[in-house]
């Protein structure tokens, strides 16, 4: 069930997610959101299963990356990923509900480090680490496309 965020809190993260066509197409929902912390969920659908009958790792990564993006944009300063990696610990399958919790580990200057744990119920299925970098703006201008 999506969460309500206090008016004025996490504005950049909320606006970013509202414009995130990829996450919306995957059915990703925000469960919790505060500066430096986010929880997002996704149900594994038919188009997310690979030839081995398990969830394609790219979809697990996308869920973790979305939670990471929400957490690092929660301070209302636009931020993007500078680096990210994931460790897959166990497989998931069609119909599984995955929940990714992003937690800030450090913020310094324009940089941040975030850990994201992806779970199916009580089982940890993946661990993700992302480094963020605060940027000046988030939307491309006509000059950027020239």
Tab-separated table of N, CA and C in Angstrom:
chain	number	residue	atom	x	y	z
A	1	UNK	N	0.842	-1.173	0.000
A	1	UNK	CA	0.000	0.000	0.000
A	1	UNK	C	0.888	1.236	0.000
A	2	UNK	N	0.696	2.154	-0.957
A	2	UNK	CA	1.531	3.358	-1.025
A	2	UNK	C	1.409	4.192	0.246
A	3	UNK	N	2.467	4.908	0.555
A	3	UNK	CA	2.522	5.705	1.773
A	3	UNK	C	2.242	7.170	1.461
A	4	UNK	N	1.688	7.864	2.428
A	4	UNK	CA	1.508	9.302	2.315
A	4	UNK	C	2.729	9.978	2.924
A	5	UNK	N	3.278	10.947	2.216
A	5	UNK	CA	4.430	11.698	2.704
A	5	UNK	C	3.929	13.063	3.122
A	6	UNK	N	4.447	13.573	4.238
A	6	UNK	CA	4.041	14.892	4.711
A	6	UNK	C	4.241	15.929	3.618
A	7	UNK	N	3.284	16.853	3.522
A	7	UNK	CA	3.376	17.927	2.527
A	7	UNK	C	4.693	18.667	2.711
A	8	UNK	N	5.388	18.890	1.629
A	8	UNK	CA	6.649	19.615	1.658
A	8	UNK	C	7.857	18.743	1.925
A	9	UNK	N	7.656	17.532	2.450
A	9	UNK	CA	8.787	16.649	2.740
A	9	UNK	C	9.129	15.818	1.510
A	10	UNK	N	10.396	15.673	1.229
A	10	UNK	CA	10.882	14.808	0.149
A	10	UNK	C	10.304	15.209	-1.217
A	11	UNK	N	10.170	16.505	-1.451
A	11	UNK	CA	9.576	17.012	-2.686
A	11	UNK	C	10.297	16.510	-3.926
A	12	UNK	N	11.620	16.593	-3.947
A	12	UNK	CA	12.391	16.163	-5.123
A	12	UNK	C	12.183	14.672	-5.379
A	13	UNK	N	12.224	13.859	-4.336
A	13	UNK	CA	12.026	12.411	-4.492
A	13	UNK	C	10.624	12.111	-5.013
A	14	UNK	N	9.616	12.779	-4.466
A	14	UNK	CA	8.240	12.541	-4.902
A	14	UNK	C	8.041	12.954	-6.360
A	15	UNK	N	8.570	14.126	-6.742
A	15	UNK	CA	8.439	14.586	-8.133
A	15	UNK	C	9.190	13.664	-9.090
A	16	UNK	N	10.367	13.216	-8.680
A	16	UNK	CA	11.145	12.298	-9.505
A	16	UNK	C	10.348	11.012	-9.742
A	17	UNK	N	9.774	10.458	-8.671
A	17	UNK	CA	9.031	9.204	-8.798
A	17	UNK	C	7.773	9.384	-9.649
A	18	UNK	N	7.097	10.494	-9.505
A	18	UNK	CA	5.899	10.751	-10.311
A	18	UNK	C	6.218	10.782	-11.799
A	19	UNK	N	7.446	11.167	-12.152
A	19	UNK	CA	7.870	11.233	-13.554
A	19	UNK	C	8.585	9.973	-14.019
A	20	UNK	N	8.749	8.993	-13.137
A	20	UNK	CA	9.524	7.794	-13.426
A	20	UNK	C	8.655	6.753	-14.143
A	21	UNK	N	8.640	6.831	-15.453
A	21	UNK	CA	7.816	5.935	-16.270
A	21	UNK	C	8.259	4.484	-16.098
A	22	UNK	N	9.555	4.233	-16.024
A	22	UNK	CA	10.071	2.867	-15.908
A	22	UNK	C	9.581	2.198	-14.621
A	23	UNK	N	9.746	2.869	-13.494
A	23	UNK	CA	9.322	2.289	-12.211
A	23	UNK	C	7.814	2.084	-12.170
A	24	UNK	N	7.080	3.043	-12.691
A	24	UNK	CA	5.610	2.912	-12.723
A	24	UNK	C	5.194	1.722	-13.589
A	25	UNK	N	5.849	1.533	-14.734
A	25	UNK	CA	5.501	0.424	-15.629
A	25	UNK	C	5.740	-0.927	-14.965
A	26	UNK	N	6.675	-0.992	-14.030
A	26	UNK	CA	6.969	-2.232	-13.311
A	26	UNK	C	6.079	-2.421	-12.085
A	27	UNK	N	5.237	-1.434	-11.798
A	27	UNK	CA	4.347	-1.530	-10.647
A	27	UNK	C	5.014	-1.234	-9.324
A	28	UNK	N	6.158	-0.569	-9.348
A	28	UNK	CA	6.863	-0.239	-8.112
A	28	UNK	C	6.057	0.807	-7.336
A	29	UNK	N	5.916	0.565	-6.036
A	29	UNK	CA	5.203	1.483	-5.147
A	29	UNK	C	6.114	1.900	-4.000
A	30	UNK	N	5.919	3.120	-3.525
A	30	UNK	CA	6.635	3.618	-2.349
A	30	UNK	C	5.853	3.200	-1.114
A	31	UNK	N	6.525	2.534	-0.174
A	31	UNK	CA	5.899	2.146	1.089
A	31	UNK	C	6.286	3.086	2.221
A	32	UNK	N	7.533	3.573	2.200
A	32	UNK	CA	8.023	4.529	3.201
A	32	UNK	C	8.966	5.484	2.504
A	33	UNK	N	8.986	6.742	2.973
A	33	UNK	CA	9.887	7.728	2.381
A	33	UNK	C	10.193	8.811	3.393
A	34	UNK	N	11.476	9.010	3.635
A	34	UNK	CA	11.972	10.097	4.475
A	34	UNK	C	13.394	10.403	4.009
A	35	UNK	N	13.950	11.548	4.399
A	35	UNK	CA	15.306	11.862	3.964
A	35	UNK	C	16.292	10.757	4.350
A	36	UNK	N	16.976	10.199	3.343
A	36	UNK	CA	17.971	9.166	3.582
A	36	UNK	C	17.418	7.762	3.765
A	37	UNK	N	16.119	7.590	3.602
A	37	UNK	CA	15.504	6.273	3.821
A	37	UNK	C	14.295	6.110	2.908
A	38	UNK	N	14.161	4.920	2.325
A	38	UNK	CA	12.987	4.631	1.502
A	38	UNK	C	12.751	3.135	1.466
A	39	UNK	N	11.473	2.779	1.350
A	39	UNK	CA	11.076	1.386	1.166
A	39	UNK	C	10.142	1.357	-0.034
A	40	UNK	N	10.443	0.471	-0.988
A	40	UNK	CA	9.629	0.335	-2.196
A	40	UNK	C	9.348	-1.139	-2.435
A	41	UNK	N	8.231	-1.419	-3.111
A	41	UNK	CA	7.872	-2.816	-3.370
A	41	UNK	C	7.484	-3.020	-4.821
A	42	UNK	N	7.530	-4.294	-5.237
A	42	UNK	CA	7.183	-4.689	-6.600
A	42	UNK	C	6.778	-6.161	-6.575
A	43	UNK	N	5.746	-6.494	-7.337
A	43	UNK	CA	5.343	-7.890	-7.507
A	43	UNK	C	5.949	-8.389	-8.814
A	44	UNK	N	6.602	-9.547	-8.779
A	44	UNK	CA	7.226	-10.120	-9.974
A	44	UNK	C	6.123	-10.564	-10.943
A	45	UNK	N	6.098	-9.938	-12.120
A	45	UNK	CA	5.102	-10.248	-13.140
A	45	UNK	C	5.652	-11.173	-14.214
A	46	UNK	N	4.775	-11.603	-15.109
A	46	UNK	CA	5.147	-12.566	-16.162
A	46	UNK	C	6.293	-12.076	-17.039
A	47	UNK	N	6.338	-10.791	-17.323
A	47	UNK	CA	7.382	-10.266	-18.208
A	47	UNK	C	8.712	-10.059	-17.486
A	48	UNK	N	8.794	-10.395	-16.199
A	48	UNK	CA	10.012	-10.215	-15.413
A	48	UNK	C	10.763	-11.522	-15.188
A	49	UNK	N	10.257	-12.623	-15.743
A	49	UNK	CA	10.840	-13.943	-15.514
A	49	UNK	C	11.737	-14.314	-16.696
A	50	UNK	N	12.923	-14.825	-16.395
A	50	UNK	CA	13.877	-15.187	-17.447
A	50	UNK	C	13.689	-16.636	-17.905
A	51	UNK	N	14.587	-17.117	-18.754
A	51	UNK	CA	14.500	-18.468	-19.309
A	51	UNK	C	14.700	-19.582	-18.312
A	52	UNK	N	15.184	-19.262	-17.108
A	52	UNK	CA	15.339	-20.270	-16.052
A	52	UNK	C	14.099	-20.340	-15.162
A	53	UNK	N	13.095	-19.499	-15.460
A	53	UNK	CA	11.881	-19.487	-14.656
A	53	UNK	C	12.010	-18.718	-13.357
A	54	UNK	N	13.050	-17.884	-13.261
A	54	UNK	CA	13.250	-17.053	-12.072
A	54	UNK	C	13.267	-15.586	-12.490
A	55	UNK	N	13.177	-14.710	-11.507
A	55	UNK	CA	13.163	-13.277	-11.789
A	55	UNK	C	14.481	-12.854	-12.425
A	56	UNK	N	14.387	-12.135	-13.532
A	56	UNK	CA	15.574	-11.583	-14.187
A	56	UNK	C	16.229	-10.597	-13.225
A	57	UNK	N	17.531	-10.721	-13.046
A	57	UNK	CA	18.257	-9.879	-12.098
A	57	UNK	C	18.134	-8.390	-12.358
A	58	UNK	N	17.945	-8.016	-13.621
A	58	UNK	CA	17.802	-6.600	-13.955
A	58	UNK	C	16.598	-5.959	-13.291
A	59	UNK	N	15.539	-6.740	-13.087
A	59	UNK	CA	14.346	-6.202	-12.437
A	59	UNK	C	14.564	-6.039	-10.937
A	60	UNK	N	15.299	-6.972	-10.335
A	60	UNK	CA	15.645	-6.842	-8.920
A	60	UNK	C	16.529	-5.611	-8.734
A	61	UNK	N	17.494	-5.432	-9.639
A	61	UNK	CA	18.371	-4.263	-9.584
A	61	UNK	C	17.548	-2.982	-9.717
A	62	UNK	N	16.588	-2.961	-10.632
A	62	UNK	CA	15.773	-1.765	-10.852
A	62	UNK	C	14.979	-1.405	-9.603
A	63	UNK	N	14.401	-2.390	-8.927
A	63	UNK	CA	13.688	-2.108	-7.684
A	63	UNK	C	14.628	-1.507	-6.647
A	64	UNK	N	15.799	-2.111	-6.465
A	64	UNK	CA	16.781	-1.597	-5.499
A	64	UNK	C	17.233	-0.197	-5.876
A	65	UNK	N	17.474	0.027	-7.157
A	65	UNK	CA	17.914	1.330	-7.642
A	65	UNK	C	16.846	2.394	-7.412
A	66	UNK	N	15.589	2.032	-7.560
A	66	UNK	CA	14.506	2.983	-7.323
A	66	UNK	C	14.451	3.371	-5.846
A	67	UNK	N	14.573	2.402	-4.947
A	67	UNK	CA	14.582	2.716	-3.517
A	67	UNK	C	15.784	3.605	-3.178
A	68	UNK	N	16.940	3.291	-3.732
A	68	UNK	CA	18.152	4.105	-3.565
A	68	UNK	C	17.905	5.532	-4.033
A	69	UNK	N	17.335	5.693	-5.217
A	69	UNK	CA	17.069	7.027	-5.771
A	69	UNK	C	16.122	7.820	-4.879
A	70	UNK	N	15.101	7.167	-4.371
A	70	UNK	CA	14.160	7.855	-3.482
A	70	UNK	C	14.857	8.316	-2.206
A	71	UNK	N	15.677	7.456	-1.619
A	71	UNK	CA	16.365	7.809	-0.370
A	71	UNK	C	17.339	8.962	-0.569
A	72	UNK	N	18.137	8.912	-1.634
A	72	UNK	CA	19.161	9.961	-1.799
A	72	UNK	C	18.581	11.269	-2.331
A	73	UNK	N	17.362	11.252	-2.861
A	73	UNK	CA	16.694	12.480	-3.280
A	73	UNK	C	15.747	13.006	-2.206
A	74	UNK	N	15.689	12.357	-1.064
A	74	UNK	CA	14.797	12.752	0.015
A	74	UNK	C	15.173	14.043	0.712
A	75	UNK	N	16.382	14.525	0.482
A	75	UNK	CA	16.829	15.770	1.111
A	75	UNK	C	16.462	17.002	0.289
A	76	UNK	N	15.737	16.800	-0.790
A	76	UNK	CA	15.300	17.880	-1.675
A	76	UNK	C	16.444	18.570	-2.392
A	77	UNK	N	17.524	17.823	-2.592
A	77	UNK	CA	18.587	18.245	-3.494
A	77	UNK	C	18.720	17.135	-4.527
A	78	UNK	N	18.572	17.452	-5.817
A	78	UNK	CA	18.614	16.400	-6.842
A	78	UNK	C	19.934	15.632	-6.802
A	79	UNK	N	19.822	14.303	-6.820
A	79	UNK	CA	21.003	13.439	-6.778
A	79	UNK	C	20.825	12.301	-7.770
A	80	UNK	N	21.927	11.810	-8.279
A	80	UNK	CA	21.935	10.676	-9.205
A	80	UNK	C	22.951	9.648	-8.726
A	81	UNK	N	22.893	8.471	-9.316
A	81	UNK	CA	23.846	7.419	-8.977
A	81	UNK	C	25.194	7.714	-9.621
A	82	UNK	N	26.246	7.602	-8.838
A	82	UNK	CA	27.610	7.692	-9.356
A	82	UNK	C	28.167	6.285	-9.577
A	83	UNK	N	27.649	5.326	-8.809
A	83	UNK	CA	28.083	3.937	-8.902
A	83	UNK	C	27.052	3.091	-8.181
A	84	UNK	N	26.868	1.880	-8.635
A	84	UNK	CA	25.981	0.956	-7.937
A	84	UNK	C	26.352	-0.479	-8.294
A	85	UNK	N	26.214	-1.375	-7.323
A	85	UNK	CA	26.400	-2.795	-7.608
A	85	UNK	C	25.460	-3.604	-6.730
A	86	UNK	N	25.287	-4.859	-7.096
A	86	UNK	CA	24.338	-5.715	-6.401
A	86	UNK	C	24.913	-7.115	-6.256
A	87	UNK	N	24.547	-7.771	-5.175
A	87	UNK	CA	24.877	-9.179	-4.941
A	87	UNK	C	23.551	-9.927	-4.848
A	88	UNK	N	23.337	-10.883	-5.736
A	88	UNK	CA	22.135	-11.701	-5.720
A	88	UNK	C	22.390	-12.903	-4.817
A	89	UNK	N	21.541	-13.112	-3.830
A	89	UNK	CA	21.760	-14.174	-2.850
A	89	UNK	C	20.877	-15.390	-3.074
A	90	UNK	N	19.674	-15.174	-3.569
A	90	UNK	CA	18.770	-16.285	-3.857
A	90	UNK	C	17.765	-15.837	-4.911
A	91	UNK	N	17.167	-16.790	-5.572
A	91	UNK	CA	16.246	-16.486	-6.671
A	91	UNK	C	14.841	-16.199	-6.156
A	92	UNK	N	14.079	-15.475	-6.984
A	92	UNK	CA	12.650	-15.256	-6.734
A	92	UNK	C	11.894	-15.682	-7.986
A	93	UNK	N	10.574	-15.768	-7.861
A	93	UNK	CA	9.758	-16.306	-8.947
A	93	UNK	C	8.515	-15.462	-9.198
A	94	UNK	N	7.844	-15.810	-10.261
A	94	UNK	CA	6.600	-15.165	-10.650
A	94	UNK	C	5.645	-15.090	-9.459
A	95	UNK	N	5.105	-13.895	-9.245
A	95	UNK	CA	4.141	-13.683	-8.165
A	95	UNK	C	4.732	-13.276	-6.839
A	96	UNK	N	6.062	-13.399	-6.683
A	96	UNK	CA	6.691	-12.988	-5.427
A	96	UNK	C	6.599	-11.479	-5.257
A	97	UNK	N	6.372	-11.044	-4.019
A	97	UNK	CA	6.418	-9.621	-3.693
A	97	UNK	C	7.793	-9.318	-3.129
A	98	UNK	N	8.494	-8.393	-3.771
A	98	UNK	CA	9.832	-7.980	-3.345
A	98	UNK	C	9.745	-6.616	-2.686
A	99	UNK	N	10.484	-6.448	-1.595
A	99	UNK	CA	10.510	-5.179	-0.868
A	99	UNK	C	11.967	-4.763	-0.719
A	100	UNK	N	12.267	-3.536	-1.154
A	100	UNK	CA	13.627	-3.002	-1.076
A	100	UNK	C	13.668	-1.859	-0.073
A	101	UNK	N	14.572	-1.962	0.901
A	101	UNK	CA	14.741	-0.901	1.892
A	101	UNK	C	16.108	-0.255	1.713
A	102	UNK	N	16.100	1.048	1.432
A	102	UNK	CA	17.333	1.823	1.247
A	102	UNK	C	17.630	2.607	2.515
A	103	UNK	N	18.894	2.526	2.959
A	103	UNK	CA	19.330	3.198	4.177
A	103	UNK	C	20.618	3.960	3.878
A	104	UNK	N	20.628	5.220	4.253
A	104	UNK	CA	21.839	6.036	4.084
A	104	UNK	C	22.898	5.578	5.077
A	105	UNK	N	24.126	5.395	4.575
A	105	UNK	CA	25.247	5.038	5.434
A	105	UNK	C	26.141	6.229	5.719
A	106	UNK	N	26.275	7.137	4.731
A	106	UNK	CA	27.113	8.326	4.920
A	106	UNK	C	26.724	9.384	3.900
A	107	UNK	N	26.837	10.647	4.308
A	107	UNK	CA	26.685	11.793	3.402
A	107	UNK	C	27.819	12.752	3.701
A	108	UNK	N	28.477	13.201	2.652
A	108	UNK	CA	29.580	14.137	2.837
A	108	UNK	C	29.677	14.984	1.585
A	109	UNK	N	29.593	16.299	1.738
A	109	UNK	CA	29.613	17.190	0.578
A	109	UNK	C	28.496	16.832	-0.380
A	110	UNK	N	28.855	16.588	-1.632
A	110	UNK	CA	27.867	16.219	-2.653
A	110	UNK	C	27.710	14.710	-2.814
A	111	UNK	N	28.341	13.934	-1.951
A	111	UNK	CA	28.377	12.476	-2.092
A	111	UNK	C	27.597	11.769	-0.994
A	112	UNK	N	27.102	10.579	-1.313
A	112	UNK	CA	26.421	9.761	-0.326
A	112	UNK	C	26.636	8.286	-0.620
A	113	UNK	N	26.504	7.466	0.416
A	113	UNK	CA	26.602	6.019	0.276
A	113	UNK	C	25.329	5.427	0.890
A	114	UNK	N	24.692	4.535	0.125
A	114	UNK	CA	23.423	3.933	0.543
A	114	UNK	C	23.475	2.431	0.355
A	115	UNK	N	22.913	1.690	1.314
A	115	UNK	CA	22.756	0.248	1.202
A	115	UNK	C	21.274	-0.059	1.029
A	116	UNK	N	20.984	-1.001	0.155
A	116	UNK	CA	19.604	-1.425	-0.089
A	116	UNK	C	19.538	-2.933	0.082
A	117	UNK	N	18.636	-3.374	0.937
A	117	UNK	CA	18.381	-4.796	1.122
A	117	UNK	C	17.056	-5.127	0.445
A	118	UNK	N	17.074	-6.137	-0.421
A	118	UNK	CA	15.856	-6.582	-1.098
A	118	UNK	C	15.427	-7.894	-0.445
A	119	UNK	N	14.161	-7.937	-0.039
A	119	UNK	CA	13.632	-9.111	0.658
A	119	UNK	C	12.383	-9.654	-0.033
A	120	UNK	N	12.175	-10.918	0.168
A	120	UNK	CA	10.905	-11.584	-0.124
A	120	UNK	C	10.481	-12.142	1.225
A	121	UNK	N	9.479	-11.501	1.836
A	121	UNK	CA	9.133	-11.866	3.210
A	121	UNK	C	10.316	-11.581	4.113
A	122	UNK	N	10.724	-12.589	4.893
A	122	UNK	CA	11.881	-12.433	5.785
A	122	UNK	C	13.200	-12.807	5.123
A	123	UNK	N	13.143	-13.357	3.897
A	123	UNK	CA	14.351	-13.807	3.201
A	123	UNK	C	15.038	-12.660	2.465
A	124	UNK	N	16.324	-12.470	2.738
A	124	UNK	CA	17.114	-11.497	1.992
A	124	UNK	C	17.481	-12.135	0.662
A	125	UNK	N	17.115	-11.465	-0.434
A	125	UNK	CA	17.416	-12.043	-1.744
A	125	UNK	C	18.528	-11.304	-2.477
A	126	UNK	N	18.799	-10.032	-2.089
A	126	UNK	CA	19.877	-9.277	-2.740
A	126	UNK	C	20.321	-8.136	-1.838
A	127	UNK	N	21.589	-7.773	-1.991
A	127	UNK	CA	22.163	-6.607	-1.310
A	127	UNK	C	22.754	-5.693	-2.372
A	128	UNK	N	22.408	-4.428	-2.308
A	128	UNK	CA	22.788	-3.407	-3.292
A	128	UNK	C	23.512	-2.296	-2.546
A	129	UNK	N	24.539	-1.734	-3.143
A	129	UNK	CA	25.185	-0.540	-2.596
A	129	UNK	C	25.275	0.488	-3.702
A	130	UNK	N	24.876	1.712	-3.365
A	130	UNK	CA	24.923	2.796	-4.337
A	130	UNK	C	25.602	4.022	-3.773
A	131	UNK	N	26.381	4.677	-4.624
A	131	UNK	CA	26.998	5.958	-4.292
A	131	UNK	C	26.236	7.034	-5.043
A	132	UNK	N	25.828	8.083	-4.334
A	132	UNK	CA	25.081	9.162	-4.968
A	132	UNK	C	25.946	10.407	-5.121
A	133	UNK	N	25.502	11.254	-6.026
A	133	UNK	CA	26.183	12.532	-6.279
A	133	UNK	C	25.110	13.585	-6.503
A	134	UNK	N	25.116	14.643	-5.701
A	134	UNK	CA	24.181	15.753	-5.867
A	134	UNK	C	24.531	16.498	-7.142
A	135	UNK	N	23.502	16.837	-7.910
A	135	UNK	CA	23.687	17.568	-9.167
A	135	UNK	C	22.937	18.894	-9.101
A	136	UNK	N	23.205	19.757	-10.072
A	136	UNK	CA	22.598	21.084	-10.077
A	136	UNK	C	21.151	21.099	-10.533
A	137	UNK	N	20.797	20.242	-11.483
A	137	UNK	CA	19.426	20.216	-11.997
A	137	UNK	C	19.124	18.818	-12.488
A	138	UNK	N	17.831	18.532	-12.672
A	138	UNK	CA	17.468	17.182	-13.040
A	138	UNK	C	16.840	17.071	-14.431
A	139	UNK	N	16.275	18.115	-14.959
A	139	UNK	CA	15.593	18.040	-16.241
A	139	UNK	C	16.513	18.565	-17.348
A	140	UNK	N	16.519	17.872	-18.484
A	140	UNK	CA	17.305	18.324	-19.627
A	140	UNK	C	16.662	19.591	-20.207
A	141	UNK	N	17.494	20.496	-20.620
A	141	UNK	CA	17.028	21.722	-21.267
A	141	UNK	C	17.173	21.593	-22.756
A	142	UNK	N	16.513	22.466	-23.540
A	142	UNK	CA	16.691	22.417	-24.995
A	142	UNK	C	18.157	22.526	-25.409
A	143	UNK	N	18.967	23.276	-24.636
A	143	UNK	CA	20.376	23.422	-24.961
A	143	UNK	C	21.126	22.084	-24.799
A	144	UNK	N	20.688	21.270	-23.847
A	144	UNK	CA	21.326	19.966	-23.634
A	144	UNK	C	21.112	19.043	-24.820
A	145	UNK	N	19.989	19.204	-25.508
A	145	UNK	CA	19.643	18.317	-26.608
A	145	UNK	C	20.210	18.813	-27.945
A	146	UNK	N	20.780	19.989	-27.960
A	146	UNK	CA	21.325	20.551	-29.217
A	146	UNK	C	22.614	19.908	-29.618
